Coordinates of C-alpha atoms in Angstrom, one line a residue:
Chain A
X6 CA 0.0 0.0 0.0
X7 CA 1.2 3.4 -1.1
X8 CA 2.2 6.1 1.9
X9 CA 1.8 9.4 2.1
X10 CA 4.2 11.3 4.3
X11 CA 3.0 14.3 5.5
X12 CA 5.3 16.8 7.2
X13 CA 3.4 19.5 9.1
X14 CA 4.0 22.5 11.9
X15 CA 1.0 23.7 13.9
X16 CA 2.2 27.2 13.0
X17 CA 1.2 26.6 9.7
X18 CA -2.2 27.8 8.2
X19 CA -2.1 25.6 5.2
X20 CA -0.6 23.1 7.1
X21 CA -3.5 22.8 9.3
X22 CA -5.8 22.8 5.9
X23 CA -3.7 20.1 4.3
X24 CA -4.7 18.2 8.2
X25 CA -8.0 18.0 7.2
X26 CA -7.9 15.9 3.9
X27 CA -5.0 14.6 4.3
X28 CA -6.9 11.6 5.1
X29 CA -9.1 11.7 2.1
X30 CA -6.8 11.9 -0.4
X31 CA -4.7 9.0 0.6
X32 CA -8.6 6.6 1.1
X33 CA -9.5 7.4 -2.5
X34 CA -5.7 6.5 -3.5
X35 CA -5.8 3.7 -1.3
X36 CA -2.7 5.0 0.6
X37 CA -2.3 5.6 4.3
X38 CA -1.1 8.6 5.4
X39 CA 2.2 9.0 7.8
X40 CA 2.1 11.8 10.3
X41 CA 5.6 13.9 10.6
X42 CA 4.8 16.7 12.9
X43 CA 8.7 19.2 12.0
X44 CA 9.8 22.6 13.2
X45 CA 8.8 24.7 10.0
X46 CA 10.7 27.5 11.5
X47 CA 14.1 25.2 11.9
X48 CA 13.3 24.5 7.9
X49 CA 12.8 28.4 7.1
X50 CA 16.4 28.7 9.1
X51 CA 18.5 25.9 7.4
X52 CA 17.4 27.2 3.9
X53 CA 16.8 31.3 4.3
X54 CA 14.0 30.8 3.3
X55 CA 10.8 33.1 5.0
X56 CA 7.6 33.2 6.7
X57 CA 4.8 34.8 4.0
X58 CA 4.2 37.0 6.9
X59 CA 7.4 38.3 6.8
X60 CA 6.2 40.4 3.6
X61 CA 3.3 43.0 4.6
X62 CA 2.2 42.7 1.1
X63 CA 2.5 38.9 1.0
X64 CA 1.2 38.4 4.9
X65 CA -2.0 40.8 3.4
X66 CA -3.2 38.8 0.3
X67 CA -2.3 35.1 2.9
X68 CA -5.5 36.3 5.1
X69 CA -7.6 36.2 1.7
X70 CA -6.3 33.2 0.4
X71 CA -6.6 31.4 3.7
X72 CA -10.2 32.2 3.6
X73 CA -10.8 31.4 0.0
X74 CA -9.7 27.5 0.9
X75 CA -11.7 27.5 4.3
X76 CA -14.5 28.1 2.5
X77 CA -14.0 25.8 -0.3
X78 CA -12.8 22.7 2.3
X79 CA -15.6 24.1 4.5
X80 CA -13.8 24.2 7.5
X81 CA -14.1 26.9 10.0
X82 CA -10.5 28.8 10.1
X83 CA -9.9 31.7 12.2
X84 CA -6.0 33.4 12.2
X85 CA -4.7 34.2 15.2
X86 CA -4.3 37.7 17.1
X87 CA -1.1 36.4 18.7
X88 CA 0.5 34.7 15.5
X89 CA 3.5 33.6 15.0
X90 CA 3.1 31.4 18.3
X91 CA 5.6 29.3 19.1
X92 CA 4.3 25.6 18.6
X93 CA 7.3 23.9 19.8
X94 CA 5.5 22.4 22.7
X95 CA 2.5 21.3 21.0
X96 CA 4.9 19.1 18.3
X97 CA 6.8 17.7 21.4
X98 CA 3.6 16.8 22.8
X99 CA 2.6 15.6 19.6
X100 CA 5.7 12.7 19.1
X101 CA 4.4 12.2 22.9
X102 CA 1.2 11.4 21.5
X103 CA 2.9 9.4 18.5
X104 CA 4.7 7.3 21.3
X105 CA 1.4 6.7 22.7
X106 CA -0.2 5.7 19.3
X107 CA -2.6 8.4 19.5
X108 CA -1.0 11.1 17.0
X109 CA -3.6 11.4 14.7
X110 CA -6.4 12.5 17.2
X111 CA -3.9 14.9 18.8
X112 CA -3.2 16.4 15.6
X113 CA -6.9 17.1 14.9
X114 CA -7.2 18.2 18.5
X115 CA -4.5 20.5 18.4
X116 CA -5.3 22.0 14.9
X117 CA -9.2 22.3 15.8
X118 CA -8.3 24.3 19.1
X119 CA -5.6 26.5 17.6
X120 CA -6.9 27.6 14.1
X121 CA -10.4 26.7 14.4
X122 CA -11.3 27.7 17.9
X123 CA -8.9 30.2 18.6
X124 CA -6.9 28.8 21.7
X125 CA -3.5 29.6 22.6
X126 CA -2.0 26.1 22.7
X127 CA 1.7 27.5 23.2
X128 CA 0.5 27.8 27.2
X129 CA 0.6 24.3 28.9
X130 CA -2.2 24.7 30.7
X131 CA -4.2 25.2 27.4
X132 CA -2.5 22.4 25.4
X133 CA -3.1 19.7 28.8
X134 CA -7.1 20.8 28.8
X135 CA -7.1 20.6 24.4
X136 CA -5.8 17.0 24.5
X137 CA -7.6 16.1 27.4
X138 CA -10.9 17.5 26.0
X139 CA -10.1 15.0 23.1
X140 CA -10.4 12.1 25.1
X141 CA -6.7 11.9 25.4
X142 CA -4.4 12.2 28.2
X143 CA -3.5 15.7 28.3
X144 CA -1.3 16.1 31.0
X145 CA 0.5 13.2 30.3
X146 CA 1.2 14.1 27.2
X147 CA 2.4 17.6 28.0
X148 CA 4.7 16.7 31.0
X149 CA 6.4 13.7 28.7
X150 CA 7.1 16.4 26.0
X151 CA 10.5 17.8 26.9
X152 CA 11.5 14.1 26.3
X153 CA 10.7 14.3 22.6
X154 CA 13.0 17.6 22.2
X155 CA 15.8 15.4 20.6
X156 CA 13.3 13.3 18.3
X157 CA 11.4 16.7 16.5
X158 CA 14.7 18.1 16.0
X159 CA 15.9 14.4 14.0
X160 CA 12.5 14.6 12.0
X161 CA 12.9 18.1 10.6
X162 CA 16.3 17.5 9.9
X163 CA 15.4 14.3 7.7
X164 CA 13.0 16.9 5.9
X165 CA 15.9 19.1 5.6
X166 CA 18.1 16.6 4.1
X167 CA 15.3 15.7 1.3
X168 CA 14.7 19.0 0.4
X169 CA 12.0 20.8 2.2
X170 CA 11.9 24.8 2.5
X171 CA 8.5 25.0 3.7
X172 CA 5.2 23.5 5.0
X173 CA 3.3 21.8 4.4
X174 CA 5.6 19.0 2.9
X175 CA 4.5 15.8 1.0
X176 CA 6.5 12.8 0.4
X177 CA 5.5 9.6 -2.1
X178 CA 8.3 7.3 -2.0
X179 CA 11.3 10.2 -3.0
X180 CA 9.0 11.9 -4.9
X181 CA 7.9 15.6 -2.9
X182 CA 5.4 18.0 -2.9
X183 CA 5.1 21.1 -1.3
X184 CA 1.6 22.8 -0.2
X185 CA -2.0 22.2 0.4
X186 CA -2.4 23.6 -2.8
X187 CA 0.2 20.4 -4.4
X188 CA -2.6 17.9 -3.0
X189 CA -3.8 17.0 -6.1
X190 CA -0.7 15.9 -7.7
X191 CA 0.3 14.1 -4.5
X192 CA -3.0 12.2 -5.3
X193 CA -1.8 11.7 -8.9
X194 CA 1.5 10.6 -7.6
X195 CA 0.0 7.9 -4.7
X196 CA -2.7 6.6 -7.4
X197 CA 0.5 6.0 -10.2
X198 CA 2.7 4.3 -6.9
X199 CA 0.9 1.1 -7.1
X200 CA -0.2 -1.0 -9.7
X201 CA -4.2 -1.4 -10.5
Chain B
X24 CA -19.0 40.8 -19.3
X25 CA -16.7 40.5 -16.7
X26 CA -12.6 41.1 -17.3
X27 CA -9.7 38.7 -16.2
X28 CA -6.7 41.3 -15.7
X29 CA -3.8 39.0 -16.1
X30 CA -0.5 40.4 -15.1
X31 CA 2.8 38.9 -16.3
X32 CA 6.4 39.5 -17.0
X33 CA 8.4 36.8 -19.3
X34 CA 11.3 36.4 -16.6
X35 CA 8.5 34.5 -14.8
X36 CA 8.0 30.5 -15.9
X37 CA 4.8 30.5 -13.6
X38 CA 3.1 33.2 -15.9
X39 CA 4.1 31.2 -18.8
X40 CA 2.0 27.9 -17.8
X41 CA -0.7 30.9 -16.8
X42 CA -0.5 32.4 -20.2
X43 CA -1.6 29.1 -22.1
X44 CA -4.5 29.0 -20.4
X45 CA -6.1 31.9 -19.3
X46 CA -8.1 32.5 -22.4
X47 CA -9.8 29.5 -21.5
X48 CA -10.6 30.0 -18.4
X49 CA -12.0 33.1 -19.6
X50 CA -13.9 31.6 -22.0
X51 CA -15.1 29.3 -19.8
X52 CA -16.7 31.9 -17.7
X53 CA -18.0 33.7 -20.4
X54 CA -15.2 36.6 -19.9
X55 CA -12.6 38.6 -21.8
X56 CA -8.7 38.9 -20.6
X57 CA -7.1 41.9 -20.3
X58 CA -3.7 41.3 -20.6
X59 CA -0.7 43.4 -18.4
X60 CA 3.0 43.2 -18.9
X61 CA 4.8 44.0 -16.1
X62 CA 8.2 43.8 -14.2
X63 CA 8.2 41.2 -11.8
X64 CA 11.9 42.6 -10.8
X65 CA 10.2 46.2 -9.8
X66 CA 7.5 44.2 -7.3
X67 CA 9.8 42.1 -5.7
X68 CA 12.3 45.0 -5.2
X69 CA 9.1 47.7 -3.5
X70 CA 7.8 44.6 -1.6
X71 CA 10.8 42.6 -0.3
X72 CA 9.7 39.7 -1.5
X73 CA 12.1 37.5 -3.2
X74 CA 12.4 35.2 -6.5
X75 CA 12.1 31.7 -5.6
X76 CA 15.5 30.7 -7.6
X77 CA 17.0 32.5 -4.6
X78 CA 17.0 29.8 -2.3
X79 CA 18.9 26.9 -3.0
X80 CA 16.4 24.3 -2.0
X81 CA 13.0 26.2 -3.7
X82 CA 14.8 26.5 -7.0
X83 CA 15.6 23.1 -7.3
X84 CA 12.1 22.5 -6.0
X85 CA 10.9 24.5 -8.9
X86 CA 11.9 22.6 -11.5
X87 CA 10.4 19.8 -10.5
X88 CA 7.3 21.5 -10.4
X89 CA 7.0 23.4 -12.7
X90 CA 7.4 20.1 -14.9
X91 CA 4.7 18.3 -13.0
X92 CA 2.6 21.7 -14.1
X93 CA 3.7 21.5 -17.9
X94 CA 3.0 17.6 -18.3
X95 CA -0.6 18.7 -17.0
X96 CA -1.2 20.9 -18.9
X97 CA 0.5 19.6 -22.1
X98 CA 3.1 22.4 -23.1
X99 CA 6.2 22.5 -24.0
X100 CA 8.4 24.0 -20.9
X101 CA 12.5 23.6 -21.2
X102 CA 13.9 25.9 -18.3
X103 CA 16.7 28.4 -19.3
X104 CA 20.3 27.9 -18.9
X105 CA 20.2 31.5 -19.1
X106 CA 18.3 32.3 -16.0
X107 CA 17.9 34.6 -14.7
X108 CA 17.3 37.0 -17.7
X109 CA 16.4 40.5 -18.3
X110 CA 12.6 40.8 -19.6
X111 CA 13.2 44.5 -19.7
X112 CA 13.3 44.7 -23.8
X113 CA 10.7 42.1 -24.4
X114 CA 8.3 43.6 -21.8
X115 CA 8.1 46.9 -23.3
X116 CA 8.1 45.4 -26.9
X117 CA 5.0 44.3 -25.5
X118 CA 3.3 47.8 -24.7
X119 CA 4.6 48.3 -28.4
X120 CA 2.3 45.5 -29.7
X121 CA -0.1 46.8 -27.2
X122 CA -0.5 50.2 -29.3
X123 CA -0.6 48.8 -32.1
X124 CA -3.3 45.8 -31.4
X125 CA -1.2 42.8 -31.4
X126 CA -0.3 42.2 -27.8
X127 CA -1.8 39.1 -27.6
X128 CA -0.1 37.4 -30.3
X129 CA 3.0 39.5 -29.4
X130 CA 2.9 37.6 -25.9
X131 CA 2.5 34.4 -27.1
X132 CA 5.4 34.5 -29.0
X133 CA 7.4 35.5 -26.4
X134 CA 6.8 33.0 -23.9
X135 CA 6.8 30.0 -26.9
X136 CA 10.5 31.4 -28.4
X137 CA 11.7 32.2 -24.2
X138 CA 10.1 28.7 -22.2
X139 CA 9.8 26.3 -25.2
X140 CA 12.0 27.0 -27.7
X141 CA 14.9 28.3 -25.2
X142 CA 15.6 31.5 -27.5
X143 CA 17.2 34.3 -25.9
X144 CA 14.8 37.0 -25.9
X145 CA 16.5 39.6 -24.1
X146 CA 18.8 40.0 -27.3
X147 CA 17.6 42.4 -29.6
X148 CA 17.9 40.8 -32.8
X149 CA 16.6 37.2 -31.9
X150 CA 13.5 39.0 -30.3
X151 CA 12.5 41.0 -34.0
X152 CA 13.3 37.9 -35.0
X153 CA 10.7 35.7 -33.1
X154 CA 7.8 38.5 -33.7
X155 CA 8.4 38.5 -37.5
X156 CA 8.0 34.9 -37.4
X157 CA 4.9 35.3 -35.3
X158 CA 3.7 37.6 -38.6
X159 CA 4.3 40.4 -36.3
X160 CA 6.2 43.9 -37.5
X161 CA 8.9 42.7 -35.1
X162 CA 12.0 45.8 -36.7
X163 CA 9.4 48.2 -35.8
X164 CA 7.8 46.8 -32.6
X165 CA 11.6 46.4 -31.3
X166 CA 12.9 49.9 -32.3
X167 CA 9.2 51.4 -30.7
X168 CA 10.2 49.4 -27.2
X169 CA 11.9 52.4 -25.6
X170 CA 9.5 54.4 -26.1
X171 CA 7.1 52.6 -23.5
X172 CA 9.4 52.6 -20.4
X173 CA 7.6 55.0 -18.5
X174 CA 4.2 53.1 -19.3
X175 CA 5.9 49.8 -18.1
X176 CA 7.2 51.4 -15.1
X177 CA 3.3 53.0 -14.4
X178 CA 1.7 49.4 -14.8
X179 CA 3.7 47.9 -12.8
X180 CA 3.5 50.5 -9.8
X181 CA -0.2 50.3 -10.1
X182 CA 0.2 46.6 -10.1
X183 CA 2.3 47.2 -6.8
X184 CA -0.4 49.8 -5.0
X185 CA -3.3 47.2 -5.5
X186 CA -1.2 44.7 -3.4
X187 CA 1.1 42.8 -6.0
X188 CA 3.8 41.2 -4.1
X189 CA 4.1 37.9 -7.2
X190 CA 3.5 36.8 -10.6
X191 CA 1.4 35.8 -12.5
X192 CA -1.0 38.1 -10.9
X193 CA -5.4 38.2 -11.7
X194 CA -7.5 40.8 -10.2
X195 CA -11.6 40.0 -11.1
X196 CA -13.0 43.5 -10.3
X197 CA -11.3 44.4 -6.8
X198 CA -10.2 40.6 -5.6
X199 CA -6.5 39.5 -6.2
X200 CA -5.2 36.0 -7.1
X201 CA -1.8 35.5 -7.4
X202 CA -0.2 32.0 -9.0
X203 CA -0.6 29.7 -11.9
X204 CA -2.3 27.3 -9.1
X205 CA -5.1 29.7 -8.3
X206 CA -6.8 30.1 -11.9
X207 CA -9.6 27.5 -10.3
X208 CA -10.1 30.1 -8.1
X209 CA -10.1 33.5 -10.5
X210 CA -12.2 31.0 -12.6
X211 CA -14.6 30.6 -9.6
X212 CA -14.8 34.7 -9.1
X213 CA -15.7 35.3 -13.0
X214 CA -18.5 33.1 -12.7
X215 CA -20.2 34.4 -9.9
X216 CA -18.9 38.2 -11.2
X217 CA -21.7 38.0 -13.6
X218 CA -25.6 36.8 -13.0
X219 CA -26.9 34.2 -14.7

């Protein structure tokens, strides 16, 4: 069976838009999806490249565009007042979660609460009561995320080493994509991966 | 009827893949193109914002999509070994053709002899030389170019006021798209521009 590997950051809008049909794609491709929460802002370092927000005029037109793909995905998306945030807890948390087999509903969890519902999951407090709203076990989680410091830092250098400058990052096999808006042809690419 | 505006320069291979298809898309939505050269040099310079050849890892990126984006479409697409290029010439050779009704046809032949036939544009001679073979005056539309600096300057700083930071750029009335991956979307804004 095909994989999809999807790299993504919390901090990232369209990462957080890819999150939500992610899952789709690969079922009509008959792929599964691999979850690689990364540190989009250790990417943006490694390669110089920047944040669209770093451009007023690019950071204007991103608010738009965010709001055109809500609306077609039809899924609520509201941008922060306090953004960029840093969301280097929530992805320790989140291989926390992977060590505990329950990444996929903390990624949902943690997308829903930050660009969805608004809630500032950089504050532990927030992230524990998120999680734990989720049916998971939010405190747990949180206080075994230092321990996955070394482990976030591995996985966004592999994305590194195969190329990535940005987020959020598709792999089929050694083949990569890069955006929500690249979905399609990671579709293409997963449905021409495997015979039939 | 409702107007595409359809901002380009030739440096940029993204506004070549747009420019084989946006009379289609037009059509489509029972609309008319207005086509725009502009300098894609002069937005990035008043914005900040950067080429995406200028980092390493997004320019190799690039070719890779860009040839995912001409296999989809079905054109022709060999990248330069001459890149980066100066449009300068070509781009007020345009505003030429412009004033003298053949822009359209002008452009064309541009992009074809710069992003499939690998011509080098920016020389004088080999550019009257691809608009005479396009049936074009091209001695006279080449000698008239300088004469259009100042109007090629003007549209690209009102390009650069209505929020350009990219190219290819599409306003529809008011609302800005900017990318070859967002012509769904301009596609989308004609239609519902329009009643019935």
């Amino acid at each position: 069976m095909a994989t999809l590997e999807f790299f993504y950051d919390f901090v990232s809008p369209y990462s957080y838009l890819a999150s939500t049909r992610v899952e789709a794609v690969a079922a009509r491709a008959g792929a599964t999806v691999r979850w690689r929460p990364f540190v989009l802002g250790g990417v943006f370092k490694a390669t110089g490249n920047r944040a669209q927000f770093e451009i007023p005029a690019k950071a204007r037109h991103m608010l738009t565009d965010l709001d055109r793909w809500a609306r077609r995905l039809g899924v609520p998306l509201r941008f922060p007042t306090d953004f960029p945030f840093s969301p280097i807890l929530s992805l320790r948390a989140a291989l926390a979660a992977e060590a505990a087999g329950v990444l996929v509903p903390c990624t949902h969890a943690v997308y829903r609460a930050r660009w969805a519902d608004g809630r500032d999951i950089a504050d532990p407090a927030v992230l524990t009561a998120v999680l734990s709203e989720a049916g998971l076990d939010g405190a747990a989680l949180v206080a075994a995320a230092p321990n996955h410091k070394e482990a976030l830092m591995k996985q966004t250098q592999e994305a590194i080493d195969r190329g990535a400058f940005g987020a959020p990052l598709f792999f089929v096999g050694t083949e990569m994509f890069v955006g929500n808006d690249r979905l399609d042809f990671v579709e293409e690419a997963l449905r021409a991966s495997h015979p039939g």
